[in-house]
Tab-separated table of C-alpha atoms and ligand atoms in Angstrom:
chain	number	residue	atom	x	y	z
I	1	MET	CA	0.977	11.752	93.686
I	2	THR	CA	2.555	9.904	90.560
I	3	THR	CA	6.128	8.949	91.071
I	4	LEU	CA	8.073	10.811	88.495
I	5	ILE	CA	10.715	9.246	86.374
I	6	GLY	CA	13.868	10.824	85.476
I	7	HIS	CA	15.680	14.303	86.471
I	8	GLU	CA	16.917	13.140	89.782
I	9	GLN	CA	19.496	15.776	89.943
I	10	GLN	CA	17.447	18.583	89.174
I	11	ARG	CA	14.604	17.513	91.424
I	12	THR	CA	16.983	16.748	94.495
I	13	GLN	CA	18.622	20.245	93.877
I	14	LEU	CA	15.334	21.999	93.902
I	15	ALA	CA	14.110	20.166	96.854
I	16	ALA	CA	17.132	21.126	98.788
I	17	LEU	CA	16.721	24.667	98.003
I	18	ALA	CA	13.094	24.513	98.900
I	19	ARG	CA	13.807	22.787	102.441
I	20	ASP	CA	16.547	25.346	103.156
I	21	LYS	CA	14.263	28.406	102.192
I	22	ARG	CA	16.841	29.372	99.368
I	23	LEU	CA	14.526	28.746	96.454
I	24	PRO	CA	14.180	31.965	94.246
I	25	SER	CA	10.674	33.153	93.831
I	26	ALA	CA	10.556	33.037	89.958
I	27	LEU	CA	11.827	29.710	88.160
I	28	ILE	CA	11.918	28.646	84.657
I	29	PHE	CA	11.902	24.949	84.010
I	30	SER	CA	13.006	24.522	80.345
I	31	GLY	CA	13.309	21.601	77.990
I	32	ILE	CA	11.552	19.695	75.092
I	33	GLN	CA	8.020	18.705	75.485
I	34	GLY	CA	6.876	15.487	77.198
I	35	ILE	CA	9.823	14.739	79.540
I	36	GLY	CA	8.202	15.424	82.948
I	37	LYS	CA	8.766	19.309	83.464
I	38	HIS	CA	5.393	19.907	84.391
I	39	GLY	CA	5.389	16.870	86.797
I	40	ALA	CA	8.538	18.255	88.325
I	41	ALA	CA	6.846	21.579	88.836
I	42	ARG	CA	4.110	19.777	90.632
I	43	GLU	CA	6.309	17.893	92.732
I	44	LEU	CA	8.202	20.986	93.999
I	45	ALA	CA	4.720	22.797	94.561
I	46	ARG	CA	3.483	19.986	96.784
I	47	GLN	CA	6.605	20.183	98.643
I	48	LEU	CA	6.333	23.900	99.145
I	49	LEU	CA	2.713	23.656	100.347
I	50	CYS	CA	3.044	20.736	102.462
I	51	SER	CA	2.423	22.021	106.048
I	52	ASN	CA	4.899	19.449	107.558
I	53	PRO	CA	7.855	21.358	108.862
I	54	GLU	CA	10.115	18.856	107.630
I	55	SER	CA	8.488	18.375	104.426
I	56	PRO	CA	10.641	16.130	102.200
I	57	GLN	CA	10.977	16.127	98.259
I	58	GLY	CA	7.499	15.887	97.017
I	59	GLY	CA	5.806	16.634	100.218
I	60	CYS	CA	4.991	14.379	103.199
I	61	SER	CA	1.882	12.768	101.563
I	62	GLY	CA	0.601	12.544	105.321
I	63	CYS	CA	-0.915	16.177	106.088
I	64	ARG	CA	-4.016	17.856	105.042
I	65	THR	CA	-2.418	20.203	102.484
I	66	CYS	CA	-0.752	17.282	100.603
I	67	SER	CA	-4.291	15.520	100.260
I	68	LEU	CA	-5.780	18.953	99.248
I	69	PHE	CA	-3.082	19.091	96.700
I	70	ASP	CA	-3.754	15.783	95.381
I	71	SER	CA	-7.543	16.230	95.201
I	72	LYS	CA	-6.772	19.461	93.124
I	73	THR	CA	-8.715	21.478	95.685
I	74	HIS	CA	-5.626	23.197	97.489
I	75	PRO	CA	-6.468	26.974	97.419
I	76	ASP	CA	-2.938	28.265	97.221
I	77	ILE	CA	-1.928	26.706	94.011
I	78	HIS	CA	-2.696	28.190	90.640
I	79	GLU	CA	-2.111	26.677	87.274
I	80	LEU	CA	-2.493	28.180	83.752
I	81	CYS	CA	-1.672	26.865	80.310
I	82	PHE	CA	-0.883	29.170	77.440
I	83	SER	CA	-0.873	26.794	74.719
I	84	GLY	CA	-3.601	25.712	72.282
I	85	ASP	CA	-7.061	27.251	71.548
I	86	LYS	CA	-8.080	27.444	75.169
I	87	GLY	CA	-4.756	29.091	76.393
I	88	ALA	CA	-5.036	31.354	79.312
I	89	THR	CA	-6.263	34.815	78.427
I	90	VAL	CA	-5.072	38.197	79.902
I	91	ASP	CA	-7.971	38.224	82.161
I	92	ASP	CA	-6.865	34.698	83.473
I	93	ILE	CA	-3.403	36.042	84.124
I	94	ARG	CA	-4.823	39.079	85.926
I	95	LYS	CA	-7.123	36.892	88.205
I	96	THR	CA	-4.292	34.638	89.024
I	97	LEU	CA	-1.906	37.253	89.972
I	98	GLU	CA	-4.597	38.763	92.090
I	99	ASN	CA	-5.030	35.499	93.831
I	100	MET	CA	-1.364	35.135	94.153
I	101	SER	CA	-1.176	38.612	95.975
I	102	LEU	CA	-3.632	37.604	98.579
I	103	LYS	CA	-2.649	36.024	101.739
I	104	SER	CA	-2.300	32.449	101.802
I	105	PHE	CA	-5.238	30.595	102.537
I	106	MET	CA	-3.637	27.749	104.335
I	107	GLY	CA	-1.093	29.771	106.126
I	108	GLY	CA	1.999	28.432	104.065
I	109	SER	CA	3.381	29.186	100.547
I	110	LYS	CA	1.480	30.071	97.452
I	111	VAL	CA	2.468	28.584	93.956
I	112	ALA	CA	1.625	29.421	90.405
I	113	ILE	CA	2.617	27.123	87.611
I	114	LEU	CA	2.550	28.634	84.239
I	115	ASN	CA	2.541	26.016	81.687
I	116	ASP	CA	3.894	26.607	78.216
I	117	ALA	CA	4.532	30.206	79.417
I	118	ASP	CA	6.766	30.608	76.355
I	119	GLU	CA	3.456	31.048	74.290
I	120	ILE	CA	2.285	33.986	76.739
I	121	SER	CA	1.316	37.273	74.690
I	122	THR	CA	3.210	40.424	74.956
I	123	VAL	CA	0.331	42.125	77.067
I	124	GLY	CA	0.243	39.019	79.244
I	125	ALA	CA	4.202	39.146	79.801
I	126	ASN	CA	4.058	42.750	80.812
I	127	ILE	CA	1.548	41.990	83.447
I	128	LEU	CA	3.353	39.053	84.715
I	129	LEU	CA	6.559	41.138	84.825
I	130	LYS	CA	5.084	43.255	87.470
I	131	SER	CA	4.617	40.497	89.780
I	132	LEU	CA	7.917	38.878	89.165
I	133	GLU	CA	9.532	42.216	89.887
I	134	GLU	CA	8.035	42.578	93.370
I	135	PRO	CA	8.128	39.194	94.589
I	136	ARG	CA	6.313	38.534	97.898
I	137	PRO	CA	7.734	36.240	100.791
I	138	GLU	CA	6.659	32.621	100.334
I	139	THR	CA	5.251	33.241	96.886
I	140	PHE	CA	6.616	31.159	93.970
I	141	PHE	CA	6.094	31.297	90.080
I	142	ILE	CA	7.311	28.413	88.055
I	143	LEU	CA	7.459	28.850	84.490
I	144	VAL	CA	7.346	25.753	82.205
I	145	VAL	CA	8.739	26.312	78.867
I	146	ALA	CA	10.025	24.236	75.670
I	147	ASN	CA	11.757	27.382	74.297
I	148	PRO	CA	12.752	30.127	76.894
I	149	SER	CA	14.276	32.327	74.082
I	150	ARG	CA	10.683	32.962	73.121
I	151	LEU	CA	10.212	34.665	76.395
I	152	PRO	CA	10.873	38.676	76.917
I	153	SER	CA	14.307	39.226	78.151
I	154	THR	CA	12.802	41.171	80.930
I	155	ILE	CA	11.005	38.058	82.190
I	156	LEU	CA	14.278	35.769	81.560
I	157	SER	CA	16.312	37.989	83.712
I	158	ARG	CA	13.946	37.811	86.719
I	159	CYS	CA	13.922	34.093	86.810
I	160	GLN	CA	16.463	31.330	87.693
I	161	ARG	CA	16.561	28.775	85.085
I	162	PHE	CA	16.640	24.945	85.631
I	163	PHE	CA	17.168	22.850	82.489
I	164	PHE	CA	15.547	19.370	82.038
I	165	ASP	CA	17.257	17.179	79.643
I	166	ARG	CA	15.793	14.506	77.232
I	167	LEU	CA	14.842	11.430	79.170
I	168	PRO	CA	17.733	8.546	78.926
I	169	LEU	CA	16.880	5.442	77.402
I	170	GLU	CA	16.659	3.946	80.952
I	171	ALA	CA	13.984	6.193	82.110
I	172	LEU	CA	11.861	5.448	78.847
I	173	GLN	CA	12.238	1.789	79.744
I	174	GLN	CA	10.913	2.492	82.921
I	175	ILE	CA	8.047	4.308	81.590
I	176	ALA	CA	7.396	1.485	79.118
I	177	ASN	CA	7.554	-0.927	82.151
I	178	ARG	CA	5.056	0.782	84.276
I	179	LEU	CA	2.505	0.842	81.126
I	180	GLY	CA	2.988	-2.769	80.794
I	181	LEU	CA	4.427	-2.398	77.399
I	182	ALA	CA	7.118	-4.705	75.959
I	183	PRO	CA	10.638	-3.312	76.471
I	184	LEU	CA	11.614	-0.695	73.977
I	185	ASN	CA	13.503	-1.977	71.201
I	186	GLU	CA	16.253	0.189	69.571
I	187	SER	CA	14.240	1.803	66.966
I	188	ALA	CA	11.181	2.572	69.142
I	189	ALA	CA	13.683	4.032	71.706
I	190	ALA	CA	15.458	6.160	69.222
I	191	LEU	CA	12.048	7.278	67.742
I	192	ALA	CA	10.760	8.346	71.346
I	193	ASP	CA	13.960	10.105	72.046
I	194	GLY	CA	13.905	12.034	68.936
I	195	SER	CA	10.228	12.804	68.993
I	196	ALA	CA	8.986	15.408	71.751
I	197	THR	CA	5.334	14.318	71.090
I	198	GLY	CA	6.230	10.688	71.332
I	199	LEU	CA	7.859	11.223	74.597
I	200	ASP	CA	4.855	13.318	75.858
I	201	ALA	CA	2.600	10.651	74.914
I	202	LEU	CA	4.420	8.053	76.946
I	203	GLN	CA	4.791	10.397	79.927
I	204	ALA	CA	1.066	11.577	79.742
I	205	ARG	CA	0.050	7.715	79.240
I	206	ALA	CA	2.338	6.646	82.254
I	207	ASP	CA	0.577	9.289	84.553
I	208	MET	CA	-2.944	8.173	82.976
I	209	TYR	CA	-2.334	4.628	83.752
I	210	ASP	CA	-1.314	5.246	87.347
I	211	ASP	CA	-4.340	7.380	87.749
I	212	VAL	CA	-6.570	4.707	86.631
I	213	LYS	CA	-5.051	2.007	88.366
I	214	SER	CA	-5.314	4.100	91.901
I	215	VAL	CA	-9.015	4.881	91.255
I	216	LEU	CA	-9.900	1.254	90.564
I	217	ASP	CA	-8.555	0.269	93.663
I	218	LYS	CA	-10.392	2.728	95.509
I	219	ALA	CA	-13.674	1.757	93.633
I	220	PHE	CA	-13.119	-1.784	94.674
I	221	GLN	CA	-12.871	-0.510	98.328
I	222	GLY	CA	-16.355	1.396	97.792
I	223	ASP	CA	-14.639	4.908	98.087
I	224	ALA	CA	-17.626	6.986	96.676
I	225	THR	CA	-15.958	10.230	96.909
I	226	SER	CA	-12.944	9.202	94.871
I	227	ILE	CA	-15.301	7.626	92.253
I	228	GLY	CA	-17.284	10.524	91.895
I	229	ARG	CA	-14.581	12.995	91.492
I	230	ALA	CA	-12.648	10.673	89.059
I	231	ALA	CA	-15.881	10.357	86.873
I	232	GLN	CA	-16.330	14.087	87.077
I	233	GLU	CA	-12.647	14.975	86.006
I	234	TRP	CA	-12.453	12.188	83.371
I	235	GLY	CA	-15.912	12.568	81.715
I	236	GLY	CA	-14.859	16.259	81.081
I	237	GLU	CA	-11.592	15.491	79.256
I	238	LYS	CA	-13.027	15.494	75.875
I	239	ASN	CA	-9.863	15.060	74.012
I	240	GLN	CA	-8.566	11.959	76.060
I	241	LEU	CA	-11.995	10.146	76.603
I	242	ARG	CA	-11.020	7.395	73.875
I	243	GLU	CA	-7.730	6.565	75.588
I	244	ARG	CA	-9.042	7.094	79.224
I	245	LEU	CA	-11.993	4.458	78.425
I	246	ALA	CA	-9.360	2.104	76.868
I	247	PHE	CA	-7.235	2.524	79.797
I	248	ILE	CA	-10.241	1.813	82.007
I	249	ARG	CA	-11.081	-1.313	80.180
I	250	THR	CA	-7.516	-2.708	79.901
I	251	THR	CA	-6.660	-2.032	83.588
I	252	ILE	CA	-9.974	-3.831	84.651
I	253	ARG	CA	-9.102	-6.630	82.514
I	254	LYS	CA	-5.584	-6.890	84.358
I	255	LYS	CA	-7.440	-6.873	87.677
I	256	LEU	CA	-9.510	-9.775	86.468
I	257	VAL	CA	-6.577	-11.976	85.327
I	258	GLU	CA	-4.717	-11.143	88.685
I	259	ASN	CA	-7.876	-12.260	90.654
I	260	ALA	CA	-8.780	-15.054	88.762
I	261	GLN	CA	-8.268	-17.474	91.724
I	262	ASP	CA	-10.637	-15.315	93.810
I	263	ARG	CA	-14.135	-15.970	92.836
I	264	SER	CA	-15.835	-13.296	94.457
I	265	ALA	CA	-13.387	-10.653	93.248
I	266	ALA	CA	-13.199	-11.948	89.775
I	267	ALA	CA	-16.919	-11.833	89.457
I	268	VAL	CA	-16.747	-8.364	90.282
I	269	TRP	CA	-13.903	-7.454	87.759
I	270	GLY	CA	-15.868	-9.648	85.138
I	271	ASN	CA	-18.815	-7.674	85.543
I	272	ALA	CA	-16.941	-4.267	85.485
I	273	LEU	CA	-15.066	-5.390	82.398
I	274	GLN	CA	-18.354	-5.952	80.565
I	275	ASN	CA	-19.497	-2.486	81.833
I	276	ALA	CA	-16.352	-1.042	80.621
I	277	LEU	CA	-16.764	-2.278	77.124
I	278	ASP	CA	-20.497	-0.958	77.328
I	279	ALA	CA	-19.128	2.439	78.380
I	280	GLU	CA	-16.725	2.630	75.452
I	281	TYR	CA	-19.600	1.667	72.915
I	282	LEU	CA	-22.105	4.079	74.811
I	283	VAL	CA	-19.895	7.023	74.887
I	284	LEU	CA	-17.872	6.882	71.744
I	285	GLU	CA	-20.686	5.584	69.291
I	286	ARG	CA	-23.798	6.742	71.018
I	287	HIS	CA	-22.650	9.866	72.708
I	288	VAL	CA	-24.167	8.903	76.101
I	289	ASN	CA	-22.961	11.304	78.871
I	290	PRO	CA	-19.476	10.146	79.608
I	291	THR	CA	-19.389	11.131	83.323
I	292	LEU	CA	-22.396	9.090	83.853
I	293	CYS	CA	-20.882	6.099	82.015
I	294	ILE	CA	-17.500	6.228	83.718
I	295	LEU	CA	-19.375	6.622	87.195
I	296	LYS	CA	-21.474	3.618	86.559
I	297	THR	CA	-18.482	1.556	85.481
I	298	LEU	CA	-16.367	2.549	88.471
I	299	GLN	CA	-19.497	1.868	90.876
I	300	SER	CA	-19.620	-1.722	89.416
I	301	CYS	CA	-16.094	-2.314	90.652
I	302	ASN	CA	-17.110	-2.302	94.131
I	303	ARG	CA	-16.392	-5.564	96.009
I	304	ASP	CA	-19.467	-5.508	97.964
I	305	LEU	CA	-21.227	-6.149	94.908
I	306	SER	CA	-19.530	-9.812	94.864
I	307	VAL	CA	-21.814	-10.651	97.856
I	308	ALA	CA	-24.931	-9.862	96.070
I	309	TYR	CA	-23.676	-11.549	92.714
I	310	GLN	CA	-22.891	-14.745	94.553
I	311	THR	CA	-26.460	-15.024	96.106
I	312	THR	CA	-28.309	-14.063	92.753
I	313	PRO	CA	-25.864	-14.420	89.835
I	314	ASN	CA	-28.373	-13.110	87.246
I	315	GLN	CA	-29.067	-9.840	89.121
I	316	MET	CA	-25.840	-8.026	88.225
I	317	PRO	CA	-27.413	-5.298	86.109
I	318	SER	CA	-25.356	-4.288	83.093
I	319	LEU	CA	-24.264	-0.639	82.336
I	320	ALA	CA	-26.647	-0.576	79.263
I	321	GLU	CA	-29.618	-1.747	81.451
I	322	ILE	CA	-28.632	0.695	84.238
I	323	LEU	CA	-28.746	3.785	81.702
I	324	LEU	CA	-31.808	2.393	79.923
I	325	ASP	CA	-33.768	2.267	83.214
I	326	GLU	CA	-32.778	5.988	84.085
I	327	ARG	CA	-33.902	7.141	80.766
I	328	ARG	CA	-37.385	5.496	81.119
N	1	ZN	ZN1	2.397	17.173	103.529
């Protein structure tokens, strides 16, 4: 789970309400785009679903439900997004509400996160209202919205509202730090503070960077399951492919620099870097299957390759060669 930046007060308050079983069943998280409302919703959901009886803020990170949550396979959390061309339809809402009305699979709470819920259709809102009017025990709805006044008053009156403010400069600096960016100067900070999309991009990039870094560490250990899952997920994110591939490349380059003294590790990261460059070219210019290219790049980060590399330095196949082989 990514460490969230900012909103300590709201997050502590929500965690305490959840711990004391005083959390209302319908919540609205409001605030401008890109400040981490969705991250806060997921943090709360992880705590609510955690099977540890003493579940701390964000969950215990040690139980099975927490790991299911992280691998996005927990059956008791449902997420919908109402914005964009592919926003949730009335059928999607019906299906989610039906799932929410069933008994919990893991024996704990059930949580639905409704992103950009202020863009829900009138029909959708009416269907949702019924579920909010008859709350079931241990069932929680979190509506993440930029503009709560766009929600029907019937829905607003059923929900307890939590306001998330703009991120202060300090938090923006932390995000910039985490991304390895130069400290924000005054104008960049002012721009980020004023621009919702700028903040959004910063926060999203921080999450993406953490995500890539943790998968690369697992790839180095030879964790085939994590590699496969990441390749599947990242290869499917068509809108973010360019940025994701660039992150993979720069993060591998960082690993190479960090491990310059360790000959065998450096050999692996050096080879992986070449593959990451190839992957960018093959995916973006030649339209080769992104999942496959990402998978091959991640596989080439495995430290066990270093043994093979040291004995037969010229045997390390490049991504282009591997893919050509498979096409033959
Ligand atoms: Zn847990």
